PDB file of C-alpha atoms in Angstrom:
ATOM      1  CA  MET B  20      13.055  12.819  14.371  1.00 72.00           C
ATOM      2  CA  GLN B  21      12.802   9.043  14.394  1.00 83.00           C
ATOM      3  CA  ARG B  22      13.577   7.411  11.077  1.00 92.00           C
ATOM      4  CA  THR B  23      11.079   5.042   9.501  1.00 93.00           C
ATOM      5  CA  SER B  24      13.253   1.971  10.097  1.00 93.00           C
ATOM      6  CA  GLU B  25      13.498   2.829  13.812  1.00 94.00           C
ATOM      7  CA  ILE B  26       9.720   3.214  14.122  1.00 92.00           C
ATOM      8  CA  LEU B  27       9.166  -0.203  12.552  1.00 92.00           C
ATOM      9  CA  GLU B  28      11.803  -1.869  14.723  1.00 92.00           C
ATOM     10  CA  ARG B  29      10.406  -0.414  17.939  1.00 91.00           C
ATOM     11  CA  LEU B  30       6.947  -1.632  16.984  1.00 90.00           C
ATOM     12  CA  VAL B  31       7.999  -5.262  17.504  1.00 89.00           C
ATOM     13  CA  GLU B  32      11.156  -4.805  19.588  1.00 87.00           C
ATOM     14  CA  ASN B  33      11.201  -7.164  22.600  1.00 83.00           C
ATOM     15  CA  GLU B  34       7.589  -8.134  21.864  1.00 87.00           C
ATOM     16  CA  THR B  35       6.783 -11.492  23.476  1.00 89.00           C
ATOM     17  CA  ALA B  36       3.012 -11.650  22.948  1.00 92.00           C
ATOM     18  CA  PRO B  37       2.064 -14.094  20.167  1.00 94.00           C
ATOM     19  CA  THR B  38      -0.253 -11.539  18.572  1.00 93.00           C
ATOM     20  CA  LEU B  39      -0.904  -7.811  18.454  1.00 93.00           C
ATOM     21  CA  THR B  40      -4.279  -6.370  17.540  1.00 93.00           C
ATOM     22  CA  LEU B  41      -4.542  -3.776  14.796  1.00 92.00           C
ATOM     23  CA  GLY B  42      -5.787  -1.355  17.446  1.00 92.00           C
ATOM     24  CA  GLU B  43      -2.648  -1.906  19.528  1.00 92.00           C
ATOM     25  CA  ILE B  44      -0.465  -1.328  16.476  1.00 92.00           C
ATOM     26  CA  VAL B  45      -2.229   1.967  15.671  1.00 90.00           C
ATOM     27  CA  ALA B  46      -1.966   3.080  19.324  1.00 89.00           C
ATOM     28  CA  ARG B  47       1.784   2.427  19.348  1.00 87.00           C
ATOM     29  CA  LEU B  48       2.338   4.320  16.116  1.00 86.00           C
ATOM     30  CA  ARG B  49       0.222   7.353  17.070  1.00 78.00           C
ATOM     31  CA  ALA B  50       0.797  10.247  14.663  1.00 72.00           C
ATOM     32  CA  ARG B  51       2.904   8.100  12.330  1.00 80.00           C
ATOM     33  CA  SER B  52       0.188   5.468  11.906  1.00 85.00           C
ATOM     34  CA  PHE B  53      -0.889   6.501   8.386  1.00 91.00           C
ATOM     35  CA  GLY B  54       2.495   6.180   6.711  1.00 92.00           C
ATOM     36  CA  VAL B  55       3.703   3.192   8.728  1.00 93.00           C
ATOM     37  CA  LEU B  56       0.516   1.196   8.135  1.00 93.00           C
ATOM     38  CA  LEU B  57       0.788   1.826   4.404  1.00 95.00           C
ATOM     39  CA  ILE B  58       4.270   0.292   4.551  1.00 95.00           C
ATOM     40  CA  LEU B  59       3.188  -2.602   6.792  1.00 92.00           C
ATOM     41  CA  PHE B  60       0.242  -3.491   4.552  1.00 92.00           C
ATOM     42  CA  ALA B  61       1.998  -2.964   1.197  1.00 94.00           C
ATOM     43  CA  ALA B  62       5.482  -4.371   1.903  1.00 92.00           C
ATOM     44  CA  PRO B  63       4.236  -7.985   2.326  1.00 89.00           C
ATOM     45  CA  MET B  64       3.175  -7.851  -1.330  1.00 88.00           C
ATOM     46  CA  LEU B  65       6.881  -7.855  -2.179  1.00 87.00           C
ATOM     47  CA  ILE B  66       7.557 -11.144  -0.374  1.00 82.00           C
ATOM     48  CA  PRO B  67       5.808 -14.548  -0.505  1.00 76.00           C
ATOM     49  CA  THR B  68       2.530 -14.425   1.446  1.00 74.00           C
ATOM     50  CA  PRO B  69      -0.381 -16.844   2.003  1.00 72.00           C
ATOM     51  CA  PRO B  70      -3.075 -17.027  -0.713  1.00 70.00           C
ATOM     52  CA  GLY B  71      -5.699 -14.336  -0.301  1.00 73.00           C
ATOM     53  CA  PHE B  72      -3.453 -12.033   1.720  1.00 79.00           C
ATOM     54  CA  SER B  73      -3.274  -9.478  -1.084  1.00 80.00           C
ATOM     55  CA  THR B  74      -7.046  -8.979  -0.910  1.00 83.00           C
ATOM     56  CA  VAL B  75      -6.971  -8.459   2.866  1.00 85.00           C
ATOM     57  CA  ALA B  76      -4.008  -6.071   2.600  1.00 89.00           C
ATOM     58  CA  ALA B  77      -5.735  -4.155  -0.198  1.00 90.00           C
ATOM     59  CA  LEU B  78      -8.867  -3.698   1.931  1.00 91.00           C
ATOM     60  CA  LEU B  79      -6.792  -2.373   4.838  1.00 92.00           C
ATOM     61  CA  ILE B  80      -4.989   0.020   2.497  1.00 95.00           C
ATOM     62  CA  VAL B  81      -8.384   1.184   1.195  1.00 95.00           C
ATOM     63  CA  LEU B  82      -9.400   2.004   4.778  1.00 94.00           C
ATOM     64  CA  VAL B  83      -6.275   4.134   5.247  1.00 94.00           C
ATOM     65  CA  ALA B  84      -6.690   5.788   1.826  1.00 95.00           C
ATOM     66  CA  LEU B  85     -10.322   6.726   2.531  1.00 95.00           C
ATOM     67  CA  GLN B  86      -9.167   8.556   5.640  1.00 94.00           C
ATOM     68  CA  PHE B  87      -6.579  10.349   3.523  1.00 93.00           C
ATOM     69  CA  VAL B  88      -9.418  11.519   1.285  1.00 94.00           C
ATOM     70  CA  ALA B  89     -11.442  12.578   4.348  1.00 93.00           C
ATOM     71  CA  LEU B  90      -8.382  14.515   5.628  1.00 91.00           C
ATOM     72  CA  ARG B  91      -8.520  12.821   9.015  1.00 90.00           C
ATOM     73  CA  ARG B  92      -5.663  13.729  11.344  1.00 87.00           C
ATOM     74  CA  ALA B  93      -5.882  10.500  13.358  1.00 86.00           C
ATOM     75  CA  LEU B  94      -6.444   7.021  11.983  1.00 89.00           C
ATOM     76  CA  TRP B  95      -9.768   5.424  12.925  1.00 90.00           C
ATOM     77  CA  LEU B  96     -10.465   1.692  12.839  1.00 90.00           C
ATOM     78  CA  PRO B  97     -13.874   0.039  13.217  1.00 91.00           C
ATOM     79  CA  ARG B  98     -14.058  -1.650  16.618  1.00 91.00           C
ATOM     80  CA  ARG B  99     -14.285  -5.124  15.121  1.00 91.00           C
ATOM     81  CA  LEU B 100     -11.256  -4.508  12.909  1.00 90.00           C
ATOM     82  CA  ALA B 101      -9.280  -2.933  15.763  1.00 91.00           C
ATOM     83  CA  ARG B 102      -9.663  -6.210  17.670  1.00 93.00           C
ATOM     84  CA  ARG B 103      -8.309  -8.319  14.811  1.00 91.00           C
ATOM     85  CA  PRO B 104      -5.078 -10.048  15.861  1.00 92.00           C
ATOM     86  CA  VAL B 105      -1.927 -10.049  13.763  1.00 90.00           C
ATOM     87  CA  GLN B 106       0.702 -12.711  14.361  1.00 91.00           C
ATOM     88  CA  THR B 107       3.768 -11.132  15.968  1.00 93.00           C
ATOM     89  CA  ALA B 108       5.995 -13.557  14.058  1.00 92.00           C
ATOM     90  CA  PHE B 109       4.524 -12.293  10.782  1.00 90.00           C
ATOM     91  CA  LEU B 110       5.050  -8.669  11.819  1.00 92.00           C
ATOM     92  CA  LYS B 111       8.660  -9.396  12.755  1.00 92.00           C
ATOM     93  CA  ARG B 112       9.190 -11.080   9.391  1.00 91.00           C
ATOM     94  CA  VAL B 113       7.824  -8.071   7.512  1.00 91.00           C
ATOM     95  CA  VAL B 114       9.805  -5.618   9.652  1.00 92.00           C
ATOM     96  CA  GLY B 115      12.969  -7.716   9.349  1.00 93.00           C
ATOM     97  CA  TRP B 116      12.675  -7.790   5.560  1.00 92.00           C
ATOM     98  CA  THR B 117      11.703  -4.130   5.182  1.00 94.00           C
ATOM     99  CA  THR B 118      14.004  -2.236   7.553  1.00 94.00           C
ATOM    100  CA  PRO B 119      17.341  -3.009   5.798  1.00 94.00           C
ATOM    101  CA  LYS B 120      15.881  -1.660   2.544  1.00 94.00           C
ATOM    102  CA  LEU B 121      14.543   1.422   4.316  1.00 94.00           C
ATOM    103  CA  ARG B 122      17.912   2.131   5.930  1.00 95.00           C
ATOM    104  CA  ARG B 123      19.519   2.236   2.499  1.00 94.00           C
ATOM    105  CA  ILE B 124      17.088   4.813   1.151  1.00 94.00           C
ATOM    106  CA  GLU B 125      17.046   6.798   4.417  1.00 95.00           C
ATOM    107  CA  ARG B 126      20.586   7.896   3.568  1.00 93.00           C
ATOM    108  CA  TRP B 127      19.142   9.720   0.566  1.00 94.00           C
ATOM    109  CA  SER B 128      16.126  11.140   2.376  1.00 94.00           C
ATOM    110  CA  GLU B 129      15.712  14.513   4.062  1.00 94.00           C
ATOM    111  CA  PRO B 130      12.806  16.903   4.712  1.00 92.00           C
ATOM    112  CA  ARG B 131      12.117  18.634   1.374  1.00 94.00           C
ATOM    113  CA  ALA B 132       9.122  19.673  -0.692  1.00 92.00           C
ATOM    114  CA  VAL B 133       7.222  19.186   2.564  1.00 91.00           C
ATOM    115  CA  SER B 134       4.009  20.633   1.102  1.00 90.00           C
ATOM    116  CA  PHE B 135       3.535  17.245  -0.601  1.00 87.00           C
ATOM    117  CA  THR B 136       3.520  15.542   2.816  1.00 89.00           C
ATOM    118  CA  ARG B 137       1.083  17.836   4.615  1.00 88.00           C
ATOM    119  CA  LEU B 138      -2.593  17.285   5.332  1.00 85.00           C
ATOM    120  CA  ARG B 139      -3.943  19.092   2.270  1.00 86.00           C
ATOM    121  CA  ALA B 140      -1.896  16.835  -0.027  1.00 88.00           C
ATOM    122  CA  ARG B 141      -3.494  13.701   1.358  1.00 91.00           C
ATOM    123  CA  ARG B 142      -6.709  13.863  -0.660  1.00 94.00           C
ATOM    124  CA  PRO B 143      -5.152  13.370  -4.135  1.00 95.00           C
ATOM    125  CA  LEU B 144      -2.709  10.847  -2.663  1.00 96.00           C
ATOM    126  CA  GLY B 145      -5.610   8.969  -1.103  1.00 96.00           C
ATOM    127  CA  LEU B 146      -7.430   8.779  -4.433  1.00 97.00           C
ATOM    128  CA  LEU B 147      -4.324   7.392  -6.136  1.00 97.00           C
ATOM    129  CA  ILE B 148      -3.781   4.860  -3.334  1.00 97.00           C
ATOM    130  CA  LEU B 149      -7.413   3.729  -3.666  1.00 96.00           C
ATOM    131  CA  VAL B 150      -6.826   2.894  -7.332  1.00 96.00           C
ATOM    132  CA  LEU B 151      -3.563   1.092  -6.528  1.00 96.00           C
ATOM    133  CA  ALA B 152      -5.245  -0.919  -3.761  1.00 94.00           C
ATOM    134  CA  ALA B 153      -7.987  -1.950  -6.206  1.00 92.00           C
ATOM    135  CA  ILE B 154      -5.300  -3.197  -8.608  1.00 90.00           C
ATOM    136  CA  MET B 155      -3.626  -5.147  -5.782  1.00 87.00           C
ATOM    137  CA  ALA B 156      -6.924  -6.893  -5.051  1.00 85.00           C
ATOM    138  CA  LEU B 157      -7.138  -8.198  -8.631  1.00 82.00           C
ATOM    139  CA  PRO B 158      -5.875 -11.751  -9.272  1.00 75.00           C
ATOM    140  CA  ILE B 159      -2.958 -10.586 -11.424  1.00 75.00           C
ATOM    141  CA  PRO B 160       0.294 -12.347 -10.455  1.00 66.00           C
ATOM    142  CA  VAL B 161       3.437 -10.242  -9.814  1.00 61.00           C
ATOM    143  CA  ILE B 162       2.549  -7.303 -12.055  1.00 71.00           C
ATOM    144  CA  GLY B 163      -0.702  -6.703 -10.166  1.00 71.00           C
ATOM    145  CA  ASN B 164       0.959  -6.525  -6.746  1.00 84.00           C
ATOM    146  CA  THR B 165       4.582  -5.460  -7.058  1.00 89.00           C
ATOM    147  CA  PRO B 166       4.432  -2.024  -8.798  1.00 92.00           C
ATOM    148  CA  PRO B 167       1.440  -0.774  -6.735  1.00 94.00           C
ATOM    149  CA  ALA B 168       3.073  -2.038  -3.523  1.00 94.00           C
ATOM    150  CA  ILE B 169       6.349  -0.258  -4.324  1.00 95.00           C
ATOM    151  CA  ALA B 170       4.413   2.946  -5.041  1.00 97.00           C
ATOM    152  CA  ILE B 171       2.500   2.765  -1.754  1.00 97.00           C
ATOM    153  CA  VAL B 172       5.646   1.997   0.267  1.00 96.00           C
ATOM    154  CA  LEU B 173       7.425   5.000  -1.287  1.00 97.00           C
ATOM    155  CA  MET B 174       4.492   7.303  -0.533  1.00 97.00           C
ATOM    156  CA  GLY B 175       4.213   6.026   3.041  1.00 95.00           C
ATOM    157  CA  PHE B 176       7.956   6.426   3.543  1.00 96.00           C
ATOM    158  CA  GLY B 177       7.923   9.944   2.117  1.00 96.00           C
ATOM    159  CA  MET B 178       5.114  11.003   4.425  1.00 94.00           C
ATOM    160  CA  ILE B 179       6.893   9.684   7.531  1.00 93.00           C
ATOM    161  CA  GLU B 180      10.188  11.322   6.560  1.00 94.00           C
ATOM    162  CA  ARG B 181       8.464  14.522   5.358  1.00 94.00           C
ATOM    163  CA  ASP B 182      10.239  13.996   2.054  1.00 96.00           C
ATOM    164  CA  GLY B 183       8.151  15.166  -0.876  1.00 95.00           C
ATOM    165  CA  ALA B 184      10.670  13.731  -3.332  1.00 96.00           C
ATOM    166  CA  PHE B 185       9.872  10.190  -2.215  1.00 97.00           C
ATOM    167  CA  VAL B 186       6.150  10.945  -2.227  1.00 97.00           C
ATOM    168  CA  GLY B 187       6.568  12.157  -5.810  1.00 96.00           C
ATOM    169  CA  ALA B 188       8.529   9.025  -6.700  1.00 97.00           C
ATOM    170  CA  GLY B 189       5.697   6.929  -5.283  1.00 97.00           C
ATOM    171  CA  VAL B 190       3.159   8.870  -7.338  1.00 97.00           C
ATOM    172  CA  ALA B 191       5.251   8.335 -10.488  1.00 97.00           C
ATOM    173  CA  VAL B 192       5.544   4.583  -9.860  1.00 97.00           C
ATOM    174  CA  GLY B 193       1.822   4.442  -9.080  1.00 96.00           C
ATOM    175  CA  LEU B 194       0.856   6.149 -12.329  1.00 96.00           C
ATOM    176  CA  LEU B 195       3.224   3.840 -14.199  1.00 94.00           C
ATOM    177  CA  ALA B 196       1.562   0.830 -12.532  1.00 92.00           C
ATOM    178  CA  ILE B 197      -1.893   2.057 -13.543  1.00 93.00           C
ATOM    179  CA  GLY B 198      -0.698   2.594 -17.111  1.00 92.00           C
ATOM    180  CA  LEU B 199       0.861  -0.872 -17.140  1.00 88.00           C
ATOM    181  CA  ILE B 200      -2.347  -2.548 -15.999  1.00 87.00           C
ATOM    182  CA  ALA B 201      -4.437  -0.469 -18.414  1.00 85.00           C
ATOM    183  CA  GLY B 202      -2.112  -1.439 -21.265  1.00 84.00           C
ATOM    184  CA  LEU B 203      -2.336  -5.087 -20.252  1.00 79.00           C
ATOM    185  CA  GLY B 204      -6.124  -4.872 -20.235  1.00 74.00           C
ATOM    186  CA  LEU B 205      -6.232  -3.274 -23.675  1.00 78.00           C
ATOM    187  CA  GLY B 206      -3.785  -5.867 -24.998  1.00 75.00           C
ATOM    188  CA  LEU B 207      -5.887  -8.740 -23.680  1.00 70.00           C
ATOM    189  CA  THR B 208      -9.032  -7.182 -25.152  1.00 73.00           C
ATOM    190  CA  ALA B 209      -7.368  -6.851 -28.548  1.00 72.00           C
ATOM    191  CA  ALA B 210      -6.132 -10.459 -28.343  1.00 72.00           C
ATOM    192  CA  VAL B 211      -9.623 -11.733 -27.544  1.00 64.00           C
ATOM    193  CA  GLU B 212     -11.133  -9.757 -30.410  1.00 64.00           C
ATOM    194  CA  ALA B 213      -8.454 -11.093 -32.773  1.00 71.00           C
ATOM    195  CA  TRP B 214      -8.819 -14.764 -31.819  1.00 65.00           C
ATOM    196  CA  VAL B 215     -12.491 -15.117 -30.909  1.00 60.00           C
ATOM    197  CA  PRO B 216     -14.928 -15.145 -33.855  1.00 59.00           C
ATOM    198  CA  ALA B 217     -17.080 -12.012 -34.082  1.00 57.00           C
ATOM    199  CA  SER B 218     -20.217 -14.193 -34.150  1.00 57.00           C
ATOM    200  CA  TRP B 219     -19.314 -15.540 -30.679  1.00 56.00           C
ATOM    201  CA  LEU B 220     -18.741 -12.051 -29.303  1.00 51.00           C
ATOM    202  CA  ALA B 221     -22.109 -10.949 -30.707  1.00 59.00           C
ATOM    203  CA  MET B 222     -23.801 -13.615 -28.549  1.00 59.00           C
ATOM    204  CA  LEU B 223     -22.525 -12.010 -25.331  1.00 55.00           C
ATOM    205  CA  PRO B 224     -25.286 -10.192 -23.391  1.00 55.00           C
ATOM    206  CA  PHE B 225     -23.241  -6.968 -23.157  1.00 50.00           C
ATOM    207  CA  ALA B 226     -22.204  -6.943 -26.828  1.00 51.00           C
ATOM    208  CA  GLY B 227     -23.351  -3.896 -28.770  1.00 51.00           C
TER     209      GLY B 227
END
C-alpha cells in the first residue's frame, strides 16, 4: 500500500504544467481523494498563505465533509469547481512542506482499529469536520486555523493509512479545538459584559 507521503509526492512529481485543475487532482488521486484532499486543503493553514485563503480552503473542506456525511464512495466536484486551476508551484510548496512531517509519523502508523476508517464511520467524522471548517473560516488568527487544521490533517492521514488511532487523535484534537474556541467566545462575552455598561447592552436590538 502506498504511503500518504508517496501519494502526495507523485501528485506533483515531474509536473511541468503551470496549473492543475481540481478535477485533474481528484482524478489522479482516485480512491484516496477524500483523505488526500483534506490534507491538501488543511495543511496550508499551518504555513503562511495569502489573505482570504483560509475561507477558500474551509469551503473546499466543507464540500469534502458533506460527502462524508452523504457516505459517498467517490468524491464529486461541481463542474465549475472542477475546472478551477491551482498553481502547481503552490501545490509543490504544500507537498514539500507536508511530506517530511508525514514521513516521520508514518513510522508510527499501521492498519489498526480500521472500523474507524471505513465508510460507515465517515458520517460522524464529516459532521466534526464541518464544525472545524466553520471555525477555520472565522477571522481568528492562529488559534482559529492551527488546531482545526491539525485535526483535519490527522483524520485525513488516518483514513489513507487505515489507521484508526490517528483518526481518533484527529477527533481528540478537533474536540479540543472546538472547546478552545467555545471557551474563548465565553471569555470574550464575559469581558464585554464586565466592561460595557448594562445600559448600553440594553440598547442592543437583540438584548433581552
